[in-house]
Amino acid sequence: MSELLTVKAIRDAILEGSVTAEEVTKNCLAKIAAEDAKVGAFLEVFSDRALEKARAIDAMKASGETLPRLAGVPVAIKDNMLLAGEKASAGSNILRDYTSAYSATVVERLEAAGAIILGRANMDEFAMGSSTETSAFQKTHNPWDLERIPGGSSGGSAAAVAAGFVAAALGSDTGGSIRQPAAMCGIVGLKPTYGRVSRYGIVALASSLDQVGPFTHTVEDAMLVMEVIEGRDAHDATSTELTDKPVAELLEPTLKGLKVGVPKEYFIDGMDPEVRARVEEAIEVFKQQGAEIIEISLPLSPYALPTYYILQPAEASSNLARFDGMRYGTRAPGALEDSYLTARSEGFGLEVKRRIMLGSFILSAGYYDAFYKKSLAVRNALRKEFDEAFKQVDVILGPTTPGTAWKLGEKFDDPIAMYLADVFTTPANIAGLPGISLPCGFANNLPVGLQLQAKPFAEMTLYKAAAAYQAVTDWHTKIPQA
Ligand code: GLN
């Protein structure tokens, strides 16, 4: 398919009756069947279930009922999101046989809005990774260059949208796992404000950092998905009642008068000069459209990454304690101790083990104060630094990642090089800010992502600015012709 598959176009076509939900679903399933063998975006495709749901939408339409917001829109969910009765493995061998007993709130809301869930997308094991290579099951290839990684950890979700298999997908972002793969696959990825979207029914990585958000081609599509999934959920105490919910149709994109902060710390030595050039060109577009560009400094930025790699493994090690083959995970034979040991040593991959060990070490007596407590103090300081910056500017602009998609295997044995890919994305998680990545051109024929961040719950500002940028550029309309 060489056409841009957007949420809005499909939704409107189904509403109008120019196409049926069943036809759309069949087309997407056929494309997946023909092409996903080389991309590897899906761990499982829910064909029968999807067709059944699509026919139900068509029956509603035929009987004259009002169709819900996303009626018939094909979507994918990340493999760490529960869908009752279906498998969810979080990319891990330890959960290879796990079947969800209930649905995640975001998944339930998508279905209630008429979206058709086509399948579960590949991911790094327990969302630990930046390349989707730590999945216990398969590698995912970047649709722009099949020899390259799609980014991670939500690489399957991003690749599924970029390849045109679905119009939208959900990912989760703990340190960049939506924005980074969005950048590498040339699509839009939004990490909402912490607390905007319910985490209920998502396999937790680091509970104080995790947020669910959409992958789409356009900002408007991201809004359409957000409208449906966001807001208070009684099952997640950190989810927030939203007093003002942006509505896609009411958006007035503009860059006029927008104060855009460009931190010098977001242009580091060692970043790809081509990526830098694309971001600088985007800054020019912002300027031409009436934005005021303000050079700012966020001196604590370099501490975000090391802080993240303390807080995240600490929280992950405690969240992952439940996967022992008794409470969750595949049970191993033997007496209690042996069974635990075998279940965890055989069930977890190397990266997950590394983080559990790091996290347990960080939280152990004596080291807790030296590492964990200190990181919490840095976290507070980083938040304050952002608070101060947002007194002066409306959005903070920079690259999403320092480079483009690398070759499969290239950084697999070098965890530090892999972690460095998160240098610009971890600050938003640490401070709980919303961040969006949008395509802003190509470097060496690979997509480059532009990141905009705003203060907590100022998603509307991001939408306005990002949609205004998309209105005068066409990077988001480019699709891989593999
Ligand atoms: N790449 C980061 C990590 O490995 C971020 C992961 C994420 O956001 N889930 O932890």
Short mmCIF file of C-alpha atoms and ligand atoms in Angstrom, two decimals:
data_model
loop_
_atom_site.label_atom_id
_atom_site.label_comp_id
_atom_site.label_asym_id
_atom_site.label_seq_id
_atom_site.Cartn_x
_atom_site.Cartn_y
_atom_site.Cartn_z
CA MET A 1 0.00 0.00 0.00
CA SER A 2 1.56 3.26 -0.97
CA GLU A 3 -1.09 5.42 0.62
CA LEU A 4 -0.88 7.02 4.03
CA LEU A 5 -3.13 5.05 6.36
CA THR A 6 -4.53 7.57 8.81
CA VAL A 7 -6.99 7.19 11.65
CA LYS A 8 -9.02 10.13 10.48
CA ALA A 9 -9.30 9.04 6.83
CA ILE A 10 -10.37 5.51 7.74
CA ARG A 11 -12.77 6.66 10.40
CA ASP A 12 -14.40 9.16 8.02
CA ALA A 13 -14.57 6.68 5.14
CA ILE A 14 -16.35 4.15 7.33
CA LEU A 15 -18.72 6.81 8.67
CA GLU A 16 -19.51 7.92 5.14
CA GLY A 17 -20.02 4.37 4.02
CA SER A 18 -17.46 4.48 1.22
CA VAL A 19 -15.75 1.46 2.76
CA THR A 20 -16.76 -1.11 5.39
CA ALA A 21 -14.87 -1.91 8.56
CA GLU A 22 -14.59 -5.49 7.33
CA GLU A 23 -12.93 -4.36 4.09
CA VAL A 24 -10.45 -2.20 5.95
CA THR A 25 -9.63 -5.03 8.36
CA LYS A 26 -9.24 -7.53 5.51
CA ASN A 27 -6.92 -5.18 3.64
CA CYS A 28 -4.72 -4.68 6.68
CA LEU A 29 -4.67 -8.40 7.47
CA ALA A 30 -3.70 -9.16 3.87
CA LYS A 31 -0.88 -6.64 3.98
CA ILE A 32 0.39 -8.06 7.25
CA ALA A 33 0.23 -11.58 5.84
CA ALA A 34 2.18 -10.50 2.77
CA GLU A 35 4.79 -8.27 4.37
CA ASP A 36 5.23 -8.85 8.06
CA ALA A 37 7.47 -11.85 7.50
CA LYS A 38 10.20 -9.37 6.58
CA VAL A 39 9.33 -6.66 9.13
CA GLY A 40 8.50 -8.82 12.16
CA ALA A 41 6.27 -6.21 13.80
CA PHE A 42 3.67 -8.63 15.15
CA LEU A 43 4.09 -11.43 17.67
CA GLU A 44 0.52 -12.48 17.00
CA VAL A 45 -2.31 -11.35 14.73
CA PHE A 46 -5.86 -11.65 16.07
CA SER A 47 -7.46 -12.23 12.65
CA ASP A 48 -10.72 -13.92 13.63
CA ARG A 49 -11.34 -11.67 16.57
CA ALA A 50 -10.61 -8.57 14.48
CA LEU A 51 -12.94 -9.61 11.66
CA GLU A 52 -15.70 -10.35 14.12
CA LYS A 53 -15.34 -6.91 15.72
CA ALA A 54 -15.25 -5.25 12.30
CA ARG A 55 -18.46 -6.98 11.24
CA ALA A 56 -20.08 -5.78 14.45
CA ILE A 57 -19.18 -2.20 13.49
CA ASP A 58 -20.67 -2.72 10.02
CA ALA A 59 -23.83 -4.12 11.59
CA MET A 60 -24.11 -1.04 13.81
CA LYS A 61 -23.74 1.14 10.77
CA ALA A 62 -26.35 -0.83 8.84
CA SER A 63 -28.84 -0.49 11.67
CA GLY A 64 -28.37 3.26 11.77
CA GLU A 65 -26.71 3.40 15.18
CA THR A 66 -24.26 6.23 15.86
CA LEU A 67 -20.75 4.90 15.41
CA PRO A 68 -18.19 5.52 18.16
CA ARG A 69 -15.13 7.78 17.67
CA LEU A 70 -12.71 5.23 16.24
CA ALA A 71 -15.13 2.87 14.57
CA GLY A 72 -13.30 0.42 12.34
CA VAL A 73 -9.84 1.92 12.80
CA PRO A 74 -7.16 -0.81 12.71
CA VAL A 75 -4.70 -0.58 15.60
CA ALA A 76 -1.94 -2.62 17.23
CA ILE A 77 -1.11 -2.90 20.91
CA LYS A 78 2.27 -3.47 22.49
CA ASP A 79 2.76 -6.94 23.92
CA ASN A 80 2.82 -5.60 27.50
CA MET A 81 -0.87 -4.59 27.29
CA LEU A 82 -3.53 -7.02 28.42
CA LEU A 83 -6.44 -8.00 26.21
CA ALA A 84 -8.77 -10.44 27.98
CA GLY A 85 -8.49 -13.96 26.63
CA GLU A 86 -5.40 -13.26 24.53
CA LYS A 87 -1.74 -13.79 25.24
CA ALA A 88 0.50 -11.01 26.53
CA SER A 89 4.13 -11.89 27.03
CA ALA A 90 5.89 -8.51 27.42
CA GLY A 91 8.43 -9.97 24.98
CA SER A 92 9.59 -12.39 27.66
CA ASN A 93 10.04 -16.11 27.74
CA ILE A 94 8.82 -16.19 31.33
CA LEU A 95 5.36 -15.02 30.16
CA ARG A 96 5.28 -17.03 26.92
CA ASP A 97 2.17 -18.93 28.07
CA TYR A 98 0.42 -16.13 29.91
CA THR A 99 -3.18 -15.39 28.91
CA SER A 100 -4.74 -12.16 30.12
CA ALA A 101 -7.64 -12.52 32.52
CA TYR A 102 -8.79 -8.96 31.97
CA SER A 103 -8.12 -6.05 29.62
CA ALA A 104 -5.97 -3.00 30.25
CA THR A 105 -8.03 0.16 30.60
CA VAL A 106 -6.46 1.67 27.48
CA VAL A 107 -7.27 -1.47 25.48
CA GLU A 108 -10.81 -1.58 26.79
CA ARG A 109 -11.30 2.09 25.91
CA LEU A 110 -9.94 1.59 22.40
CA GLU A 111 -12.35 -1.26 21.79
CA ALA A 112 -15.26 0.61 23.32
CA ALA A 113 -14.48 3.39 20.83
CA GLY A 114 -14.76 0.88 17.98
CA ALA A 115 -11.06 0.48 17.17
CA ILE A 116 -10.14 -2.93 15.77
CA ILE A 117 -7.16 -4.50 17.53
CA LEU A 118 -5.29 -6.44 14.86
CA GLY A 119 -2.60 -7.94 17.02
CA ARG A 120 0.13 -7.63 19.61
CA ALA A 121 3.36 -5.98 18.59
CA ASN A 122 6.90 -7.08 19.37
CA MET A 123 8.90 -5.27 22.05
CA ASP A 124 12.08 -5.42 24.05
CA GLU A 125 11.73 -7.85 26.94
CA PHE A 126 9.76 -6.10 29.70
CA ALA A 127 10.34 -2.88 27.72
CA MET A 128 14.03 -2.83 28.59
CA GLY A 129 15.91 -1.78 25.50
CA SER A 130 16.16 0.69 22.66
CA SER A 131 16.18 -1.61 19.66
CA THR A 132 13.53 -4.33 20.21
CA GLU A 133 16.38 -6.85 19.99
CA THR A 134 15.96 -8.08 23.57
CA SER A 135 12.59 -9.64 22.68
CA ALA A 136 12.73 -13.34 23.50
CA PHE A 137 10.82 -14.17 20.33
CA GLN A 138 11.95 -12.30 17.23
CA LYS A 139 13.73 -9.31 15.79
CA THR A 140 11.78 -6.44 14.27
CA HIS A 141 13.20 -4.69 11.21
CA ASN A 142 12.92 -1.01 10.42
CA PRO A 143 10.55 -0.64 7.44
CA TRP A 144 12.83 2.10 6.05
CA ASP A 145 15.82 -0.23 5.95
CA LEU A 146 15.27 -3.85 6.85
CA GLU A 147 18.85 -4.25 8.04
CA ARG A 148 18.26 -1.75 10.79
CA ILE A 149 16.52 -1.70 14.15
CA PRO A 150 13.14 0.03 14.46
CA GLY A 151 14.13 1.57 17.81
CA GLY A 152 12.66 0.34 21.05
CA SER A 153 11.31 -0.76 23.28
CA SER A 154 7.99 -0.31 21.40
CA GLY A 155 9.68 -1.18 18.08
CA GLY A 156 6.93 -3.54 16.88
CA SER A 157 4.23 -0.90 17.40
CA ALA A 158 6.26 1.77 15.57
CA ALA A 159 7.18 -0.55 12.69
CA ALA A 160 3.53 -1.64 12.31
CA VAL A 161 2.44 1.98 11.77
CA ALA A 162 5.42 2.89 9.58
CA ALA A 163 4.86 -0.17 7.38
CA GLY A 164 1.18 0.71 6.91
CA PHE A 165 -0.14 -2.40 8.68
CA VAL A 166 -2.30 -0.34 11.06
CA ALA A 167 -3.30 3.31 11.31
CA ALA A 168 -2.23 3.64 14.93
CA ALA A 169 -0.57 1.65 17.66
CA LEU A 170 -0.11 1.95 21.38
CA GLY A 171 3.31 1.92 22.99
CA SER A 172 4.63 2.55 26.46
CA ASP A 173 7.36 5.02 27.29
CA THR A 174 9.43 4.75 30.46
CA GLY A 175 12.58 6.42 29.19
CA GLY A 176 11.82 7.05 25.53
CA SER A 177 10.21 3.87 24.23
CA ILE A 178 7.51 5.69 22.27
CA ARG A 179 9.41 8.78 21.10
CA GLN A 180 12.66 7.02 20.14
CA PRO A 181 11.11 4.33 17.87
CA ALA A 182 8.74 6.98 16.44
CA ALA A 183 11.80 9.03 15.48
CA MET A 184 13.57 6.05 13.96
CA CYS A 185 10.52 4.90 12.00
CA GLY A 186 9.53 8.37 10.74
CA ILE A 187 6.18 8.68 12.51
CA VAL A 188 4.55 10.61 15.36
CA GLY A 189 4.92 9.29 18.91
CA LEU A 190 3.49 10.92 22.01
CA LYS A 191 4.46 10.28 25.61
CA PRO A 192 1.73 11.92 27.63
CA THR A 193 2.14 13.64 31.00
CA TYR A 194 2.60 11.14 33.81
CA GLY A 195 -0.89 10.42 35.12
CA ARG A 196 -2.76 11.38 31.98
CA VAL A 197 -3.28 7.80 30.81
CA SER A 198 -4.13 4.81 32.99
CA ARG A 199 -1.44 2.17 33.50
CA TYR A 200 -3.94 -0.46 34.66
CA GLY A 201 -3.35 -3.73 32.84
CA ILE A 202 0.07 -2.75 31.49
CA VAL A 203 2.96 -4.97 32.59
CA ALA A 204 4.83 -2.51 34.81
CA LEU A 205 8.45 -1.63 34.14
CA ALA A 206 9.11 1.38 36.40
CA SER A 207 5.83 2.58 37.86
CA SER A 208 6.85 6.19 38.51
CA LEU A 209 8.02 6.63 34.90
CA ASP A 210 5.74 4.46 32.71
CA GLN A 211 3.14 6.10 30.44
CA VAL A 212 1.12 4.72 27.53
CA GLY A 213 0.75 6.74 24.34
CA PRO A 214 0.00 6.55 20.61
CA PHE A 215 2.02 6.08 17.41
CA THR A 216 0.40 7.63 14.34
CA HIS A 217 1.36 9.51 11.18
CA THR A 218 -0.29 12.79 12.10
CA VAL A 219 -0.72 14.88 15.21
CA GLU A 220 -4.46 14.94 14.64
CA ASP A 221 -4.50 11.12 14.69
CA ALA A 222 -2.52 11.08 17.93
CA MET A 223 -5.15 13.37 19.42
CA LEU A 224 -7.96 11.13 18.23
CA VAL A 225 -6.38 8.17 20.03
CA MET A 226 -5.57 10.20 23.14
CA GLU A 227 -9.13 11.48 23.46
CA VAL A 228 -10.24 7.89 23.80
CA ILE A 229 -7.58 6.48 26.13
CA GLU A 230 -6.81 9.40 28.47
CA GLY A 231 -8.40 10.46 31.72
CA ARG A 232 -9.16 9.17 35.18
CA ASP A 233 -9.46 5.45 35.76
CA ALA A 234 -10.58 4.13 39.13
CA HIS A 235 -8.09 1.25 38.75
CA ASP A 236 -5.03 3.52 38.64
CA ALA A 237 -4.65 5.92 41.55
CA THR A 238 -2.09 7.99 39.65
CA SER A 239 -4.48 8.66 36.76
CA THR A 240 -5.96 12.13 36.65
CA GLU A 241 -9.38 13.59 36.09
CA LEU A 242 -8.97 15.92 33.12
CA THR A 243 -10.84 19.16 33.29
CA ASP A 244 -10.00 20.12 29.77
CA LYS A 245 -9.78 17.42 27.15
CA PRO A 246 -8.42 18.49 23.75
CA VAL A 247 -10.77 17.57 20.91
CA ALA A 248 -9.13 16.92 17.54
CA GLU A 249 -11.78 18.76 15.52
CA LEU A 250 -11.41 21.91 17.63
CA LEU A 251 -7.64 22.17 17.29
CA GLU A 252 -6.30 25.41 15.90
CA PRO A 253 -2.72 24.72 14.91
CA THR A 254 -0.46 27.73 15.18
CA LEU A 255 3.11 28.68 15.88
CA LYS A 256 2.40 32.41 16.09
CA GLY A 257 3.77 33.90 19.25
CA LEU A 258 4.81 30.50 20.59
CA LYS A 259 7.87 30.77 22.81
CA VAL A 260 10.19 27.93 21.86
CA GLY A 261 13.13 27.16 24.11
CA VAL A 262 16.14 25.53 22.49
CA PRO A 263 18.47 24.19 25.17
CA LYS A 264 22.14 24.18 24.25
CA GLU A 265 22.53 20.94 26.21
CA TYR A 266 20.36 19.14 23.63
CA PHE A 267 22.99 19.56 20.95
CA ILE A 268 25.82 17.40 22.20
CA ASP A 269 29.22 16.47 20.86
CA GLY A 270 29.06 13.14 19.17
CA MET A 271 25.55 13.56 17.83
CA ASP A 272 25.05 12.88 14.13
CA PRO A 273 25.68 16.22 12.34
CA GLU A 274 22.94 15.37 9.84
CA VAL A 275 20.43 14.95 12.66
CA ARG A 276 21.51 18.28 14.04
CA ALA A 277 21.10 19.89 10.61
CA ARG A 278 17.53 18.57 10.25
CA VAL A 279 16.59 19.90 13.68
CA GLU A 280 18.11 23.27 12.86
CA GLU A 281 16.07 23.36 9.65
CA ALA A 282 12.95 22.62 11.70
CA ILE A 283 13.83 25.54 13.97
CA GLU A 284 13.89 27.75 10.85
CA VAL A 285 10.38 26.57 9.95
CA PHE A 286 9.19 27.39 13.46
CA LYS A 287 10.71 30.86 13.11
CA GLN A 288 9.14 31.50 9.70
CA GLN A 289 5.76 30.53 11.11
CA GLY A 290 5.97 33.16 13.80
CA ALA A 291 7.48 31.30 16.75
CA GLU A 292 9.92 33.10 18.98
CA ILE A 293 13.10 31.04 19.36
CA ILE A 294 14.78 31.48 22.71
CA GLU A 295 18.12 29.96 23.55
CA ILE A 296 17.93 28.42 26.99
CA SER A 297 20.12 26.35 29.24
CA LEU A 298 19.13 23.25 31.18
CA PRO A 299 22.41 22.54 32.96
CA LEU A 300 21.11 19.46 34.76
CA SER A 301 20.25 17.68 31.49
CA PRO A 302 23.40 15.53 31.46
CA TYR A 303 22.32 14.02 34.79
CA ALA A 304 19.01 12.76 33.49
CA LEU A 305 20.40 9.63 31.87
CA PRO A 306 22.44 8.38 34.87
CA THR A 307 19.50 9.22 37.16
CA TYR A 308 17.18 7.24 34.92
CA TYR A 309 19.51 4.23 34.95
CA ILE A 310 19.35 4.20 38.76
CA LEU A 311 15.62 4.81 39.25
CA GLN A 312 14.49 2.57 36.43
CA PRO A 313 16.38 -0.63 37.40
CA ALA A 314 15.50 -0.01 41.07
CA GLU A 315 11.78 0.09 40.31
CA ALA A 316 12.04 -2.68 37.70
CA SER A 317 13.78 -5.06 40.09
CA SER A 318 10.94 -4.74 42.55
CA ASN A 319 8.18 -4.88 39.89
CA LEU A 320 9.70 -8.01 38.39
CA ALA A 321 9.84 -9.88 41.72
CA ARG A 322 6.38 -11.29 41.01
CA PHE A 323 7.63 -13.25 37.98
CA ASP A 324 8.83 -16.31 39.84
CA GLY A 325 6.81 -19.10 38.28
CA MET A 326 4.51 -19.22 41.30
CA ARG A 327 2.63 -15.95 41.23
CA TYR A 328 3.32 -15.15 37.57
CA GLY A 329 5.36 -16.81 34.87
CA THR A 330 5.97 -20.33 33.73
CA ARG A 331 6.46 -22.68 36.67
CA ALA A 332 9.73 -24.63 36.80
CA PRO A 333 10.07 -28.07 38.41
CA GLY A 334 11.77 -28.74 41.72
CA ALA A 335 11.46 -27.73 45.35
CA LEU A 336 10.59 -24.11 46.11
CA GLU A 337 14.06 -22.50 45.97
CA ASP A 338 15.13 -24.52 42.94
CA SER A 339 11.88 -23.78 41.17
CA TYR A 340 12.26 -20.02 41.69
CA LEU A 341 15.86 -20.16 40.56
CA THR A 342 15.16 -22.14 37.40
CA ALA A 343 12.05 -20.16 36.48
CA ARG A 344 13.91 -16.87 36.71
CA SER A 345 17.24 -17.95 35.24
CA GLU A 346 15.59 -19.59 32.26
CA GLY A 347 12.68 -17.18 31.93
CA PHE A 348 14.57 -13.88 31.83
CA GLY A 349 16.99 -12.70 29.16
CA LEU A 350 20.37 -11.09 29.77
CA GLU A 351 19.31 -7.44 29.76
CA VAL A 352 16.48 -8.10 32.21
CA LYS A 353 18.85 -9.97 34.50
CA ARG A 354 21.34 -7.13 34.30
CA ARG A 355 18.68 -4.62 35.37
CA ILE A 356 17.37 -6.83 38.18
CA MET A 357 20.90 -7.19 39.52
CA LEU A 358 21.60 -3.47 39.19
CA GLY A 359 18.29 -2.59 40.81
CA SER A 360 18.71 -5.01 43.70
CA PHE A 361 22.20 -3.66 44.29
CA ILE A 362 20.99 -0.06 44.21
CA LEU A 363 18.25 -0.79 46.73
CA SER A 364 20.40 -2.82 49.11
CA ALA A 365 21.41 -1.52 52.53
CA GLY A 366 24.25 0.95 52.33
CA TYR A 367 23.80 1.63 48.63
CA TYR A 368 20.22 2.87 48.88
CA ASP A 369 21.33 6.23 50.28
CA ALA A 370 24.32 6.54 47.99
CA PHE A 371 22.43 5.82 44.78
CA TYR A 372 18.65 5.69 45.06
CA LYS A 373 18.14 8.57 47.47
CA LYS A 374 20.61 10.74 45.63
CA SER A 375 18.80 10.04 42.35
CA LEU A 376 15.51 11.11 43.90
CA ALA A 377 17.16 14.39 44.87
CA VAL A 378 18.42 14.87 41.31
CA ARG A 379 14.93 14.04 40.06
CA ASN A 380 13.51 16.88 42.15
CA ALA A 381 16.19 19.26 40.97
CA LEU A 382 15.50 18.34 37.34
CA ARG A 383 11.78 18.96 37.85
CA LYS A 384 12.52 22.38 39.31
CA GLU A 385 14.82 23.21 36.44
CA PHE A 386 12.01 22.43 33.98
CA ASP A 387 9.50 24.41 36.07
CA GLU A 388 11.77 27.41 35.85
CA ALA A 389 12.31 26.98 32.09
CA PHE A 390 8.56 26.78 31.48
CA LYS A 391 8.11 30.16 33.13
CA GLN A 392 10.05 31.53 30.18
CA VAL A 393 9.00 29.29 27.26
CA ASP A 394 5.94 27.31 26.12
CA VAL A 395 7.76 24.38 24.58
CA ILE A 396 11.28 22.99 24.58
CA LEU A 397 12.56 21.84 21.22
CA GLY A 398 15.40 19.49 20.35
CA PRO A 399 16.28 16.24 18.63
CA THR A 400 14.51 13.09 19.84
CA THR A 401 17.65 11.00 19.49
CA PRO A 402 21.31 11.81 18.82
CA GLY A 403 21.42 9.54 15.75
CA THR A 404 19.30 7.56 13.31
CA ALA A 405 18.44 3.84 13.35
CA TRP A 406 21.53 1.66 13.65
CA LYS A 407 22.18 -1.76 12.13
CA LEU A 408 20.70 -4.82 13.82
CA GLY A 409 23.31 -6.25 16.15
CA GLU A 410 25.48 -3.12 16.09
CA LYS A 411 24.99 -2.13 19.73
CA PHE A 412 23.62 -5.35 21.08
CA ASP A 413 26.70 -6.21 23.11
CA ASP A 414 27.33 -2.68 24.25
CA PRO A 415 24.70 -1.70 26.82
CA ILE A 416 26.20 1.74 27.46
CA ALA A 417 26.03 2.68 23.77
CA MET A 418 22.43 1.43 23.76
CA TYR A 419 21.54 3.48 26.88
CA LEU A 420 22.98 6.63 25.28
CA ALA A 421 20.19 6.54 22.70
CA ASP A 422 17.89 7.71 25.54
CA VAL A 423 19.84 10.83 26.39
CA PHE A 424 17.18 13.28 25.14
CA THR A 425 14.11 11.26 26.05
CA THR A 426 14.69 10.30 29.71
CA PRO A 427 14.31 13.87 31.09
CA ALA A 428 10.58 13.98 30.25
CA ASN A 429 9.97 10.72 32.11
CA ILE A 430 11.93 11.82 35.13
CA ALA A 431 10.07 15.12 35.31
CA GLY A 432 6.70 13.65 34.24
CA LEU A 433 6.40 15.97 31.24
CA PRO A 434 4.62 15.30 27.95
CA GLY A 435 6.87 14.89 24.92
CA ILE A 436 6.13 14.33 21.26
CA SER A 437 8.41 13.16 18.47
CA LEU A 438 7.56 14.09 14.90
CA PRO A 439 9.31 13.39 11.63
CA CYS A 440 11.47 16.34 10.48
CA GLY A 441 13.38 14.93 7.52
CA PHE A 442 15.99 12.35 6.68
CA ALA A 443 19.66 11.81 7.44
CA ASN A 444 21.44 9.27 5.27
CA ASN A 445 18.01 8.15 3.99
CA LEU A 446 16.79 7.40 7.49
CA PRO A 447 14.06 9.31 9.37
CA VAL A 448 14.98 11.97 11.93
CA GLY A 449 12.74 12.91 14.86
CA LEU A 450 12.10 16.33 16.34
CA GLN A 451 11.10 16.40 19.99
CA LEU A 452 8.84 18.96 21.63
CA GLN A 453 8.29 18.95 25.38
CA ALA A 454 5.85 21.02 27.41
CA LYS A 455 4.92 21.44 31.04
CA PRO A 456 2.77 18.79 32.71
CA PHE A 457 -0.74 18.54 31.21
CA ALA A 458 0.08 21.08 28.47
CA GLU A 459 -0.51 18.49 25.72
CA MET A 460 -2.68 21.06 23.95
CA THR A 461 0.37 23.28 23.45
CA LEU A 462 2.26 20.35 21.94
CA TYR A 463 -0.62 19.50 19.62
CA LYS A 464 -1.00 23.07 18.41
CA ALA A 465 2.69 23.49 17.69
CA ALA A 466 3.27 20.03 16.23
CA ALA A 467 0.18 20.19 14.02
CA ALA A 468 1.21 23.65 12.80
CA TYR A 469 4.62 22.24 11.84
CA GLN A 470 2.94 19.35 10.00
CA ALA A 471 0.65 21.79 8.19
CA VAL A 472 3.62 23.41 6.45
CA THR A 473 5.88 20.36 6.00
CA ASP A 474 5.28 16.99 4.43
CA TRP A 475 7.78 14.74 6.22
CA HIS A 476 4.97 12.86 7.93
CA THR A 477 3.46 11.91 4.57
CA LYS A 478 6.58 10.00 3.47
CA ILE A 479 6.29 6.27 3.77
CA PRO A 480 8.84 3.52 3.16
CA GLN A 481 8.67 1.95 -0.29
CA ALA A 482 10.25 -1.37 0.60
N1 GLN B 1 15.54 2.39 26.31
C1 GLN B 1 15.15 2.65 27.66
C2 GLN B 1 15.47 1.48 28.52
O1 GLN B 1 16.04 0.58 28.03
C3 GLN B 1 13.72 3.06 27.73
C4 GLN B 1 12.78 1.94 27.83
C5 GLN B 1 11.36 2.35 27.86
O2 GLN B 1 11.00 3.51 27.73
N2 GLN B 1 10.52 1.38 28.11
O3 GLN B 1 15.18 1.43 29.68
#
